[in-house]
mmCIF file of C-alpha atoms in Angstrom:
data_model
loop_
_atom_site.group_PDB
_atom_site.id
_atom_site.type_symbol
_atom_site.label_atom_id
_atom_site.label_comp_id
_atom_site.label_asym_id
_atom_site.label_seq_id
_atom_site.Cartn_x
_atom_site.Cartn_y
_atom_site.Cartn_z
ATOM 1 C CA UNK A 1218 0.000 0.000 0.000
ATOM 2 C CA UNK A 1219 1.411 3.573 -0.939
ATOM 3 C CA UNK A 1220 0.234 7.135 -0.408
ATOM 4 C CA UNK A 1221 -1.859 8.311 -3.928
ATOM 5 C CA UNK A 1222 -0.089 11.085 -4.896
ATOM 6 C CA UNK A 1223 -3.046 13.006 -6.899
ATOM 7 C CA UNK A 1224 -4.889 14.937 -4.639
ATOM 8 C CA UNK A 1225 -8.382 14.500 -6.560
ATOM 9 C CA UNK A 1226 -7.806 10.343 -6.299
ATOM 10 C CA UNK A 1227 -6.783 10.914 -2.455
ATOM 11 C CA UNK A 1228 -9.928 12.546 -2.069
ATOM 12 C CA UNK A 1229 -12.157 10.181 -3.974
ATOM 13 C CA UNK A 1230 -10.688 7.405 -2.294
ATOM 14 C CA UNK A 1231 -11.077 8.405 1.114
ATOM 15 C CA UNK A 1232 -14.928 9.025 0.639
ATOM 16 C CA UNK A 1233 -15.394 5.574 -0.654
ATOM 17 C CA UNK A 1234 -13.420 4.183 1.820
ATOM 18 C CA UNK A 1235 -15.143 5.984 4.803
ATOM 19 C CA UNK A 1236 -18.601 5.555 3.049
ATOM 20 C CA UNK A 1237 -17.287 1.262 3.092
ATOM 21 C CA UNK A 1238 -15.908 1.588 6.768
ATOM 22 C CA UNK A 1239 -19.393 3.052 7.927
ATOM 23 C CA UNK A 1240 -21.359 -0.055 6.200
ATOM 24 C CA UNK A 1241 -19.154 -2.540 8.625
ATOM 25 C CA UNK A 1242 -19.599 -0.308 11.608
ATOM 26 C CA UNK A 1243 -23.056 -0.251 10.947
ATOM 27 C CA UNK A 1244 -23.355 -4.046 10.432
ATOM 28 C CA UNK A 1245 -20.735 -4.771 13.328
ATOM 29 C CA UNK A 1246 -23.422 -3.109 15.484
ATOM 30 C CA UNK A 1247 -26.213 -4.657 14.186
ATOM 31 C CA UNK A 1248 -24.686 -8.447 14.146
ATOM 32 C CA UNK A 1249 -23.091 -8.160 17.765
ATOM 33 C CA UNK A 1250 -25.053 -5.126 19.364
ATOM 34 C CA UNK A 1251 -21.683 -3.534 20.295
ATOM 35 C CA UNK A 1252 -21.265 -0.041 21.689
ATOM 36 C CA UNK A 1253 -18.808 1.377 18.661
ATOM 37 C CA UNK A 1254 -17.216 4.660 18.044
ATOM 38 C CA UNK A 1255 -15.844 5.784 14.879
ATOM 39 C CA UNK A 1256 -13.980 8.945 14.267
ATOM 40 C CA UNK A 1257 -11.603 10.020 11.402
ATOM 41 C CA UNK A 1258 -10.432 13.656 10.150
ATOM 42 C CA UNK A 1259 -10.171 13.847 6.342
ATOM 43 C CA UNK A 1260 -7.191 15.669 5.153
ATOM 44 C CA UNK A 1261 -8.494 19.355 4.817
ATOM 45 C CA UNK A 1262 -9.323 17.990 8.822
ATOM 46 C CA UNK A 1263 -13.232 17.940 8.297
ATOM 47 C CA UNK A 1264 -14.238 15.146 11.080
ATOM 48 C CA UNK A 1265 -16.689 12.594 10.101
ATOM 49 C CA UNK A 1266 -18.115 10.081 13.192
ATOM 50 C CA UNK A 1267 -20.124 7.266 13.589
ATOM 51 C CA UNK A 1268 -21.483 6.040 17.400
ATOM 52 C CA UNK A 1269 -23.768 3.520 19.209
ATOM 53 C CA UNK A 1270 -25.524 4.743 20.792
ATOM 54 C CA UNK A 1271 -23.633 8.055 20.406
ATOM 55 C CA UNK A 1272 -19.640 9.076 20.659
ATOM 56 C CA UNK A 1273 -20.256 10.625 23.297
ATOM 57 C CA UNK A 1274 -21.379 7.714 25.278
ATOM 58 C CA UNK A 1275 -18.736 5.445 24.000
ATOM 59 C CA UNK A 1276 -16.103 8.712 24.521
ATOM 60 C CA UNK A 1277 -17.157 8.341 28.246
ATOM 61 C CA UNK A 1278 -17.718 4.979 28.794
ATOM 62 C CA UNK A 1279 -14.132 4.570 27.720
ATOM 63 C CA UNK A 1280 -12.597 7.627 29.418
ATOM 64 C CA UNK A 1281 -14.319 6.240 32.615
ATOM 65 C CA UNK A 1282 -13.315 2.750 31.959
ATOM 66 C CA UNK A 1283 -9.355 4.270 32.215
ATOM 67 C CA UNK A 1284 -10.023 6.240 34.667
ATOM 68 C CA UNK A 1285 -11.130 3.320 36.918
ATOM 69 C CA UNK A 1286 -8.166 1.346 35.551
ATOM 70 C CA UNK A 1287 -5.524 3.760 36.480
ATOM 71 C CA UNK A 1288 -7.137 3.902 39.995
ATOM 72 C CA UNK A 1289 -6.908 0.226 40.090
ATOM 73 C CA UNK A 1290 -3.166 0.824 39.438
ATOM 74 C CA UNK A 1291 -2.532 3.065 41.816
ATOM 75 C CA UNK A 1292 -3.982 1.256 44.972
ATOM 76 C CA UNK A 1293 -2.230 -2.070 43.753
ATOM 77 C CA UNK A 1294 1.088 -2.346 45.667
ATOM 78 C CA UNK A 1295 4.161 -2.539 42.831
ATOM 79 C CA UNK A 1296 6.010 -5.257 42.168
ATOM 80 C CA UNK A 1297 9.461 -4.093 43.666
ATOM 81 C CA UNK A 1298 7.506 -3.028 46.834
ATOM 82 C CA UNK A 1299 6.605 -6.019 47.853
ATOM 83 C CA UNK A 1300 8.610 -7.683 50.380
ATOM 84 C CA UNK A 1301 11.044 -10.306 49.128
ATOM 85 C CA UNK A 1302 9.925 -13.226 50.509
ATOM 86 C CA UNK A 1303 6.391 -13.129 49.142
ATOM 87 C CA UNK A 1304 7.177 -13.710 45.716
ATOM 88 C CA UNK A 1305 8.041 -17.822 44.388
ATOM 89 C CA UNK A 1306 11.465 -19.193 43.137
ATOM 90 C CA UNK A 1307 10.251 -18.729 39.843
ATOM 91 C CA UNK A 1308 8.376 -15.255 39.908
ATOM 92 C CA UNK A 1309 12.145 -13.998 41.613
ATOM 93 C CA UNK A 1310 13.628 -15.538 39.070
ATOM 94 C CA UNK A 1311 11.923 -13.530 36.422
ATOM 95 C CA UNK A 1312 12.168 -10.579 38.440
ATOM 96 C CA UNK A 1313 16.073 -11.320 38.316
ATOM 97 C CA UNK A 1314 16.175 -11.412 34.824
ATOM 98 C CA UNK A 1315 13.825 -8.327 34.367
ATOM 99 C CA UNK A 1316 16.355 -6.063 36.407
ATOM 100 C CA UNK A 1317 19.613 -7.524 34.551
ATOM 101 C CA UNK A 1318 17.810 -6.964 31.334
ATOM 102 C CA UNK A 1319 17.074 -2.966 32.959
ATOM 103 C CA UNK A 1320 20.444 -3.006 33.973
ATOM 104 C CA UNK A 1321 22.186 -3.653 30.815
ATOM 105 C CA UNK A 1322 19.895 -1.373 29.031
ATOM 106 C CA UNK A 1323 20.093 1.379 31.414
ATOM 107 C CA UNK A 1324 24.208 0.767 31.020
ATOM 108 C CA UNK A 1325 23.998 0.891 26.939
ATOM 109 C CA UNK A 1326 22.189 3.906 26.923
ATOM 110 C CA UNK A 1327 24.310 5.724 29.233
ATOM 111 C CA UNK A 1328 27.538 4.940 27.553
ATOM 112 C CA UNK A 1329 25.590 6.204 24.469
ATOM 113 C CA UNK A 1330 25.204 9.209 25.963
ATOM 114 C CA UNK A 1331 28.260 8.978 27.673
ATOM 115 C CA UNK A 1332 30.092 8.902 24.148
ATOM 116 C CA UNK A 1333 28.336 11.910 22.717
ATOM 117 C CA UNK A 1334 28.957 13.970 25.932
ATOM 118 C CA UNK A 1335 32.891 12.955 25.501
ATOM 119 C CA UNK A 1336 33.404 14.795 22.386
ATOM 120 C CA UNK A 1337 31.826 17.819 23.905
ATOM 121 C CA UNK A 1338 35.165 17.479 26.860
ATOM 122 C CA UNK A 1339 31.800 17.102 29.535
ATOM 123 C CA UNK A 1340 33.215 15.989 33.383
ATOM 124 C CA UNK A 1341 32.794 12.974 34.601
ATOM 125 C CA UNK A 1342 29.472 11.647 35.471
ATOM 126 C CA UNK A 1343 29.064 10.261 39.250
ATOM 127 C CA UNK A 1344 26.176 7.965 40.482
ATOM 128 C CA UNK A 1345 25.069 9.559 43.786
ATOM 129 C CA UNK A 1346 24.110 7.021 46.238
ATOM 130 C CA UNK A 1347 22.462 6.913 49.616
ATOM 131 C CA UNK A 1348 26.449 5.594 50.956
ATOM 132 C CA UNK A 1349 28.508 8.618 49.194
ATOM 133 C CA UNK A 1350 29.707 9.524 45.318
ATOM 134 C CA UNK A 1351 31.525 7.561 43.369
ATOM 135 C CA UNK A 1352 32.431 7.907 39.444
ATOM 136 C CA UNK A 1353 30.649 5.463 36.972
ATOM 137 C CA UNK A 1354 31.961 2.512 36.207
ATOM 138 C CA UNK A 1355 30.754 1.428 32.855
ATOM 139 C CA UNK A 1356 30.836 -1.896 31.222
ATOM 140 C CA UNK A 1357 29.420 -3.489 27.996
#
């Protein structure tokens, strides 16, 4: 699939296409009774919508649906505050693996950084730590 370069074929195209993608909306609601919002912006930006029952309600009942997630998230302890000897031999494991893996990434990026800084004459960087200063040690 490319871009259509002629502007009068873009055009054309994109009002059959959004006249086809309203006919499966439609029938999508009509086979599974689904609440459905459709929005998209043409290129001039002129918005055309479809909802069931309206976008508004399907706008909110989404928004509200996040909104409740993100709440969820927030009174569920994280992972790295739980206390050590909750968590299985094969859940610490994981969780072993999931901090090397943010280790060495954390460590790539920085000596990435690191490199670009260097040819800029930029001081040393030091990792500040609750036990004193001490200069990076880097390692691939």
């Amino acid at each position: 699939m490319k871009k259509i370069e002629n502007e009068d074929g873009r055009l054309i195209t994109f009002s059959k296409r959004t006249s086809g993608i309203y006919r499966k909306v439609s029938e999508l609601v009509t086979l599974t009774v689904s609440a459905i919002a459709r929005l998209v912006f043409s290129q001039s930006g002129k918005p055309f919508s479809f909802g069931n029952p309206s976008i508004e309600a399907v706008a909110n009942r989404f928004l509200g649906l996040n909104c409740q997630m993100r709440k969820r998230k927030e009174t569920q302890p994280r992972w790295w505050e739980t206390p050590v000897y909750e968590f299985n031999h094969q859940e610490l494991l994981q969780m072993d693996a999931t901090i090397d893996n943010l280790s060495r990434t954390f460590i790539a990026k920085l000596n990435e950084k690191t490199a670009a800084a260097s040819s800029s004459a930029a001081p040393p960087m030091y990792f500040h730590h609750g036990l004193g200063s001490f200069p990076m040690q880097f390692r691939s």
